[in-house]
Short mmCIF file of C-alpha atoms in Angstrom, two decimals:
data_model
loop_
_atom_site.label_atom_id
_atom_site.label_comp_id
_atom_site.label_asym_id
_atom_site.label_seq_id
_atom_site.Cartn_x
_atom_site.Cartn_y
_atom_site.Cartn_z
CA UNK G 1 108.47 85.78 80.38
CA UNK G 2 107.11 89.23 81.00
CA UNK G 3 109.45 91.81 82.58
CA UNK G 4 107.14 92.21 85.59
CA UNK G 5 104.95 89.58 87.20
CA UNK G 6 102.18 90.95 89.45
CA UNK G 7 100.91 88.39 92.00
CA UNK G 8 97.58 89.88 93.04
CA UNK G 9 95.25 88.82 95.85
CA UNK G 10 91.85 87.78 94.38
CA UNK G 11 90.16 90.22 96.73
CA UNK G 12 92.21 93.09 95.36
CA UNK G 13 91.78 92.00 91.80
CA UNK G 14 88.59 94.08 91.45
CA UNK G 15 90.84 97.10 91.13
CA UNK G 16 92.28 95.78 87.90
CA UNK G 17 88.78 95.26 86.40
CA UNK G 18 87.83 98.71 87.58
CA UNK G 19 90.93 100.18 85.85
CA UNK G 20 89.94 98.58 82.59
CA UNK G 21 86.36 99.77 82.87
CA UNK G 22 87.62 103.33 83.47
CA UNK G 23 89.89 103.25 80.49
CA UNK G 24 93.19 102.97 82.29
CA UNK G 25 95.57 100.66 80.44
CA UNK G 26 97.68 98.14 82.25
CA UNK G 27 101.25 98.04 80.99
CA UNK G 28 101.85 95.19 78.57
CA UNK G 29 105.02 94.12 80.26
CA UNK G 30 103.06 93.08 83.41
CA UNK G 31 101.77 89.50 83.65
CA UNK G 32 98.98 89.31 86.16
CA UNK G 33 98.68 86.20 88.26
CA UNK G 34 95.76 85.87 90.68
CA UNK G 35 96.61 84.34 94.03
CA UNK G 36 94.04 83.44 96.78
CA UNK G 37 95.78 85.74 99.23
CA UNK G 38 98.98 87.74 99.19
CA UNK G 39 100.12 85.78 102.25
CA UNK G 40 100.37 82.68 100.04
CA UNK G 41 103.26 84.26 98.11
CA UNK G 42 106.31 82.94 99.84
CA UNK G 43 109.99 83.80 99.21
CA UNK G 44 110.49 80.72 97.18
CA UNK G 45 107.69 81.78 94.74
CA UNK G 46 109.32 85.22 94.34
CA UNK G 47 112.81 83.77 93.73
CA UNK G 48 111.42 81.19 91.24
CA UNK G 49 109.57 83.89 89.36
CA UNK G 50 112.86 85.86 88.98
CA UNK G 51 114.77 82.80 87.97
CA UNK G 52 112.23 81.97 85.34
CA UNK G 53 112.96 85.34 83.70
CA UNK G 54 110.92 88.12 85.28
CA UNK G 55 113.05 91.17 86.12
CA UNK G 56 110.76 92.25 88.92
CA UNK G 57 107.86 90.99 91.01
CA UNK G 58 105.00 93.06 92.34
CA UNK G 59 102.90 91.50 95.09
CA UNK G 60 99.62 93.15 95.60
CA UNK G 61 97.59 92.54 98.89
CA UNK G 62 94.62 94.01 100.64
CA UNK G 63 94.79 97.04 102.92
CA UNK G 64 95.73 96.26 106.50
CA UNK G 65 92.68 95.17 108.41
CA UNK G 66 90.88 94.18 105.20
CA UNK G 67 92.31 90.62 104.76
CA UNK G 68 89.47 88.11 104.63
CA UNK G 69 91.84 85.60 106.19
CA UNK G 70 92.55 88.13 108.95
CA UNK G 71 96.40 88.50 108.73
CA UNK G 72 97.34 87.18 105.27
CA UNK G 73 98.66 90.56 104.27
CA UNK G 74 100.81 90.80 107.42
CA UNK G 75 102.33 87.46 106.45
CA UNK G 76 102.84 88.75 102.92
CA UNK G 77 104.98 91.66 104.21
CA UNK G 78 107.15 89.24 106.29
CA UNK G 79 107.56 87.03 103.25
CA UNK G 80 108.57 89.85 101.00
CA UNK G 81 111.01 91.17 103.65
CA UNK G 82 112.53 87.75 103.67
CA UNK G 83 112.74 87.60 99.90
CA UNK G 84 114.50 90.95 99.89
CA UNK G 85 116.87 89.73 102.53
CA UNK G 86 117.80 86.64 100.40
CA UNK G 87 118.27 88.84 97.28
CA UNK G 88 120.63 91.11 99.26
CA UNK G 89 122.61 87.99 100.36
CA UNK G 90 122.88 86.83 96.76
CA UNK G 91 124.15 90.22 95.72
CA UNK G 92 120.99 91.01 93.78
CA UNK G 93 118.94 94.25 94.00
CA UNK G 94 116.25 93.87 96.70
CA UNK G 95 113.99 96.28 94.92
CA UNK G 96 113.33 93.52 92.31
CA UNK G 97 110.43 92.67 94.60
CA UNK G 98 107.92 95.10 96.07
CA UNK G 99 104.68 94.84 97.83
CA UNK G 100 101.75 97.29 97.85
CA UNK G 101 98.29 97.32 99.45
CA UNK G 102 95.18 98.27 97.59
CA UNK G 103 91.45 97.98 98.13
CA UNK G 104 89.36 96.67 95.30
CA UNK G 105 88.39 100.22 94.29
CA UNK G 106 91.93 101.79 94.34
CA UNK G 107 92.50 101.15 90.67
CA UNK G 108 94.56 104.31 90.07
CA UNK G 109 96.98 103.26 92.85
CA UNK G 110 97.29 99.83 91.37
CA UNK G 111 98.02 100.93 87.77
CA UNK G 112 100.49 103.57 89.08
CA UNK G 113 102.32 100.84 91.02
CA UNK G 114 102.38 98.62 87.89
CA UNK G 115 103.78 101.49 85.86
CA UNK G 116 106.42 102.22 88.45
CA UNK G 117 107.41 98.57 88.68
CA UNK G 118 107.68 98.41 84.92
CA UNK G 119 110.04 101.41 84.94
CA UNK G 120 112.04 99.84 87.80
CA UNK G 121 112.34 96.53 85.83
CA UNK G 122 113.56 98.53 82.86
CA UNK G 123 116.10 100.37 84.96
CA UNK G 124 117.33 97.21 86.69
CA UNK G 125 117.68 95.18 83.53
CA UNK G 126 118.36 91.46 83.47
CA UNK G 127 119.43 89.89 86.69
CA UNK G 128 123.15 89.61 87.20
CA UNK G 129 125.23 88.85 90.26
CA UNK G 130 126.86 91.56 92.37
CA UNK G 131 124.35 94.17 91.25
CA UNK G 132 123.61 94.89 94.96
CA UNK G 133 121.29 97.71 96.04
CA UNK G 134 120.50 99.87 93.02
CA UNK M 1 113.79 70.73 120.68
CA UNK M 2 117.11 71.70 119.01
CA UNK M 3 117.33 75.22 117.93
CA UNK M 4 119.36 76.14 114.86
CA UNK M 5 119.63 78.98 112.33
CA UNK M 6 120.56 79.08 108.74
CA UNK M 7 124.03 80.03 107.73
CA UNK M 8 124.47 83.10 105.60
CA UNK M 9 123.81 82.28 101.99
CA UNK M 10 127.25 83.66 101.02
CA UNK M 11 128.88 81.05 103.27
CA UNK M 12 126.67 78.31 101.80
CA UNK M 13 127.60 79.38 98.27
CA UNK M 14 131.29 79.21 99.23
CA UNK M 15 130.75 75.70 100.56
CA UNK M 16 129.10 74.44 97.37
CA UNK M 17 131.53 76.17 95.03
CA UNK M 18 132.43 73.87 92.18
CA UNK M 19 129.68 71.30 92.92
CA UNK M 20 127.47 70.70 89.91
CA UNK M 21 124.73 68.73 91.66
CA UNK M 22 123.55 69.46 95.18
CA UNK M 23 120.81 67.92 97.20
CA UNK M 24 119.26 70.21 99.80
CA UNK M 25 118.05 67.97 102.52
CA UNK M 26 115.68 69.32 105.30
CA UNK M 27 114.22 67.89 108.34
CA UNK M 28 110.61 68.04 109.50
CA UNK M 29 111.40 67.95 113.22
CA UNK M 30 113.03 70.53 115.50
CA UNK M 31 114.54 72.65 112.73
CA UNK M 32 111.21 72.89 110.99
CA UNK M 33 109.67 74.24 114.14
CA UNK M 34 112.36 76.90 114.51
CA UNK M 35 111.95 77.62 110.80
CA UNK M 36 115.55 76.93 109.84
CA UNK M 37 115.40 73.62 107.96
CA UNK M 38 111.83 72.52 107.23
CA UNK M 39 110.23 72.07 103.89
CA UNK M 40 109.65 75.77 103.40
CA UNK M 41 113.16 76.80 104.22
CA UNK M 42 114.53 74.05 101.93
CA UNK M 43 112.40 75.33 99.08
CA UNK M 44 113.56 78.96 99.64
CA UNK M 45 117.22 78.08 99.89
CA UNK M 46 117.08 75.83 96.86
CA UNK M 47 115.45 78.53 94.81
CA UNK M 48 118.04 81.04 96.07
CA UNK M 49 120.86 78.64 94.98
CA UNK M 50 119.18 78.13 91.60
CA UNK M 51 118.75 81.76 91.14
CA UNK M 52 122.40 82.47 91.99
CA UNK M 53 123.57 79.79 89.51
CA UNK M 54 121.29 81.13 86.82
CA UNK M 55 122.44 84.69 87.30
CA UNK M 56 126.03 83.66 87.36
CA UNK M 57 125.78 81.37 84.35
CA UNK M 58 126.75 78.37 86.46
CA UNK M 59 125.77 74.86 85.63
CA UNK M 60 124.34 73.50 88.84
CA UNK M 61 121.37 71.30 89.54
CA UNK M 62 119.75 71.74 92.91
CA UNK M 63 117.32 69.07 94.10
CA UNK M 64 115.35 69.03 97.32
CA UNK M 65 114.05 66.58 99.86
CA UNK M 66 112.78 66.84 103.44
CA UNK M 67 112.72 63.82 105.68
CA UNK M 68 110.79 63.21 108.72
CA UNK M 69 113.83 63.10 111.04
CA UNK M 70 117.40 63.40 109.80
CA UNK M 71 118.79 62.11 113.08
CA UNK M 72 117.32 58.59 112.54
CA UNK M 73 118.79 56.20 110.10
CA UNK M 74 115.53 54.66 108.89
CA UNK M 75 114.32 58.03 107.54
CA UNK M 76 117.59 58.94 105.97
CA UNK M 77 117.93 55.55 104.28
CA UNK M 78 114.82 56.24 102.26
CA UNK M 79 116.49 59.00 100.28
CA UNK M 80 119.44 56.84 98.99
CA UNK M 81 118.21 57.16 95.42
CA UNK M 82 118.30 61.00 95.66
CA UNK M 83 121.74 61.10 97.26
CA UNK M 84 123.25 58.85 94.70
CA UNK M 85 125.38 60.72 92.11
CA UNK M 86 125.29 64.05 93.92
CA UNK M 87 128.40 66.05 94.45
CA UNK M 88 127.25 67.17 97.80
CA UNK M 89 124.29 67.09 100.24
CA UNK M 90 123.51 70.40 101.88
CA UNK M 91 121.94 69.43 105.13
CA UNK M 92 119.39 71.71 106.72
CA UNK M 93 119.19 69.58 109.75
CA UNK M 94 120.86 70.09 113.10
CA UNK M 95 124.49 68.90 113.51
CA UNK M 96 123.17 65.43 114.61
CA UNK M 97 121.18 65.03 111.40
CA UNK M 98 124.06 66.13 109.22
CA UNK M 99 126.31 63.54 110.89
CA UNK M 100 123.77 60.74 110.52
CA UNK M 101 123.44 61.68 106.85
CA UNK M 102 127.28 61.60 106.49
CA UNK M 103 127.52 58.26 108.19
CA UNK M 104 124.92 56.70 105.95
CA UNK M 105 126.39 58.11 102.79
CA UNK M 106 130.20 58.21 103.36
CA UNK M 107 131.03 58.64 99.65
CA UNK M 108 129.15 62.01 99.30
CA UNK M 109 130.23 65.04 101.30
CA UNK M 110 127.54 66.37 103.58
CA UNK M 111 127.73 70.16 104.11
CA UNK M 112 126.09 71.92 107.09
CA UNK M 113 123.61 74.55 105.99
CA UNK M 114 122.68 75.40 109.59
CA UNK M 115 124.50 76.50 112.75
CA UNK M 116 123.11 74.38 115.62
CA UNK M 117 122.70 76.43 118.72
CA UNK M 118 120.92 74.89 121.70
CA UNK M 119 118.12 72.89 123.28
CA UNK M 120 115.24 75.30 123.72
CA UNK M 121 111.59 76.21 123.06
CA UNK M 122 109.61 78.77 121.10
CA UNK M 123 108.51 81.54 123.47
CA UNK M 124 106.48 83.37 120.77
CA UNK M 125 106.23 83.01 116.98
CA UNK M 126 109.71 83.34 115.55
CA UNK M 127 111.44 83.64 118.95
CA UNK M 128 113.34 80.64 120.51
CA UNK M 129 115.15 80.57 123.79
CA UNK M 130 117.58 78.15 125.39
CA UNK M 131 116.00 76.09 128.12
CA UNK M 132 118.16 73.00 128.88
CA UNK M 133 121.92 72.81 129.38
CA UNK M 134 121.97 69.06 128.82
CA UNK M 135 124.06 68.60 132.02
CA UNK M 136 122.92 65.02 132.61
CA UNK M 137 121.98 65.65 136.25
CA UNK M 138 118.64 67.53 136.31
CA UNK M 139 117.79 69.72 139.32
CA UNK M 140 114.50 71.15 138.02
CA UNK M 141 112.67 69.70 141.12
CA UNK M 142 114.68 72.02 143.32
CA UNK M 143 114.52 75.11 141.09
CA UNK M 144 110.82 75.55 140.38
CA UNK M 145 110.99 74.02 136.88
CA UNK M 146 113.58 76.60 135.71
CA UNK M 147 117.04 75.39 134.66
CA UNK M 148 119.79 77.35 136.30
CA UNK M 149 122.45 75.68 134.10
CA UNK M 150 120.91 76.97 130.85
CA UNK M 151 119.14 80.14 132.01
CA UNK M 152 121.59 81.65 134.52
CA UNK M 153 124.40 83.29 132.55
CA UNK M 154 126.91 81.89 135.10
CA UNK M 155 125.05 78.54 135.46
CA UNK M 156 124.98 79.10 139.24
CA UNK M 157 123.42 76.30 141.17
CA UNK M 158 122.92 78.55 144.24
CA UNK M 159 121.94 82.02 143.17
CA UNK M 160 121.29 84.80 142.55
CA UNK M 161 124.64 86.42 142.30
CA UNK M 162 125.34 90.21 143.01
CA UNK M 163 124.78 91.00 139.33
CA UNK M 164 121.05 90.50 139.65
CA UNK M 165 119.33 93.92 139.47
CA UNK M 166 115.57 94.41 139.50
CA UNK M 167 115.07 90.89 138.22
CA UNK M 168 117.49 91.35 135.36
CA UNK M 169 120.88 89.85 134.69
CA UNK M 170 123.97 92.03 134.60
CA UNK M 171 125.05 90.67 131.22
CA UNK M 172 122.10 92.20 129.46
CA UNK M 173 119.01 94.13 130.70
CA UNK M 174 116.88 92.13 128.32
CA UNK M 175 117.82 88.85 130.03
CA UNK M 176 115.81 87.95 133.09
CA UNK M 177 117.75 86.72 136.11
CA UNK M 178 117.12 82.94 136.23
CA UNK M 179 117.34 82.95 140.00
CA UNK M 180 114.74 85.70 140.31
CA UNK M 181 112.48 83.50 138.10
CA UNK M 182 113.32 80.46 140.20
CA UNK M 183 112.43 82.29 143.43
CA UNK M 184 109.08 83.54 142.04
CA UNK M 185 108.24 80.16 140.73
CA UNK M 186 108.99 78.48 144.05
CA UNK M 187 106.76 81.06 145.83
CA UNK M 188 103.96 80.37 143.34
CA UNK M 189 104.36 76.61 143.93
CA UNK M 190 104.12 77.14 147.71
CA UNK M 191 107.65 75.98 148.28
CA UNK M 192 109.76 79.07 148.91
CA UNK M 193 111.85 77.10 151.44
CA UNK M 194 113.51 75.26 148.46
CA UNK M 195 115.53 78.44 147.76
CA UNK M 196 117.42 77.64 150.93
CA UNK M 197 118.41 74.17 149.74
CA UNK M 198 122.15 74.23 149.15
CA UNK M 199 122.75 72.40 145.85
CA UNK M 200 126.11 70.72 146.18
CA UNK M 201 128.86 70.98 143.52
CA UNK M 202 127.55 69.19 140.53
CA UNK M 203 129.06 66.02 139.09
CA UNK M 204 129.79 67.21 135.57
CA UNK M 205 130.82 63.74 134.33
CA UNK M 206 127.34 63.14 132.87
CA UNK M 207 127.79 66.40 130.98
CA UNK M 208 130.46 67.04 128.34
CA UNK M 209 133.25 66.59 130.88
CA UNK M 210 132.83 62.77 130.51
CA UNK M 211 133.46 62.94 126.76
CA UNK M 212 130.86 62.18 124.12
CA UNK M 213 127.77 60.84 125.85
CA UNK M 214 126.18 57.49 125.25
CA UNK M 215 122.87 56.49 126.73
CA UNK M 216 121.87 52.76 126.76
CA UNK M 217 118.23 51.85 127.29
CA UNK M 218 118.59 48.20 128.07
CA UNK M 219 115.03 47.21 127.54
CA UNK M 220 115.27 48.43 123.95
CA UNK M 221 118.64 46.89 123.09
CA UNK M 222 118.21 43.92 120.66
CA UNK M 223 119.45 40.42 121.55
CA UNK M 224 122.15 38.78 119.31
CA UNK M 225 119.45 36.51 117.84
CA UNK M 226 117.31 39.48 116.90
CA UNK M 227 120.34 41.22 115.30
CA UNK M 228 121.10 37.98 113.32
CA UNK M 229 117.58 38.09 112.02
CA UNK M 230 118.05 41.64 110.80
CA UNK M 231 115.50 43.13 113.21
CA UNK M 232 115.77 46.83 114.00
CA UNK M 233 118.25 49.37 112.51
#
């Protein structure tokens, strides 16, 4: 399992292609998974991804107002807040999951976020109980 | 519907401490609507418990199931094969569902994953408010369809009290005065005179004061012959 799993809305995935076309490399530690909408990523999916071995999860949705399903990205924010709440209750670092919004042309923003998440995963290390907010 | 909310995960982890196999059992009825114990919440809690076990190096299997209604035996009977052999069932149903589960499977301890709160309704997505006090002697026909037992902080049958200020209750400025709501509803309904009806002291025997309640619907009760034939529950 890669250190970071990025769950990216299919509508925002164009940013990744654009990054490659423009010569920006995506960190190797990041596994990219396309999802139909960031709102489909629920808290159970995030927790399962961490349990399966990822150190951190990055959810990538569209900019507010740009969701083709109207409010999927709003739902995504609620879901990730809930996932952070559960991680806190378990004594795990809530920053193991983050969410960002990009449009399909904001490839620099996407790659920067992936790099930042990779560094965060490195800093957090393997999951262990009682790590709390770090 | 019955409103409940999930216990803190730390409390749940304390309850299941030492149990190696746990079945998280949800309910698709009331607690699914108030997003405390439906399929989604069952999946999230089960994943949280699995993650906790994995991170702590604990050997624990967590399975899941969500039944249509945990308060009815026929639905709960269907999961016997999943309950068998488990160290505990973590019920994400209301207190009724958890008790029905325990009664049907007396050999396996059923643990409550929810705190059951009240009989209420969703007022907006994610917000649930108490609406019925379950007093057993309904007076909604006199109070404009608004329950004074559940919605007045003092359960006054003849209000408002002196603590009603600008339509708000003295216990909390966010809480509307039920008797203000009752008056406005009666005016809207064209029966403001009902506010003058003096509701006499209530017979609380049909409420909790008469002990655990039991309602018998004679037309639904089976005859001895039907019972002998194994009809019904």
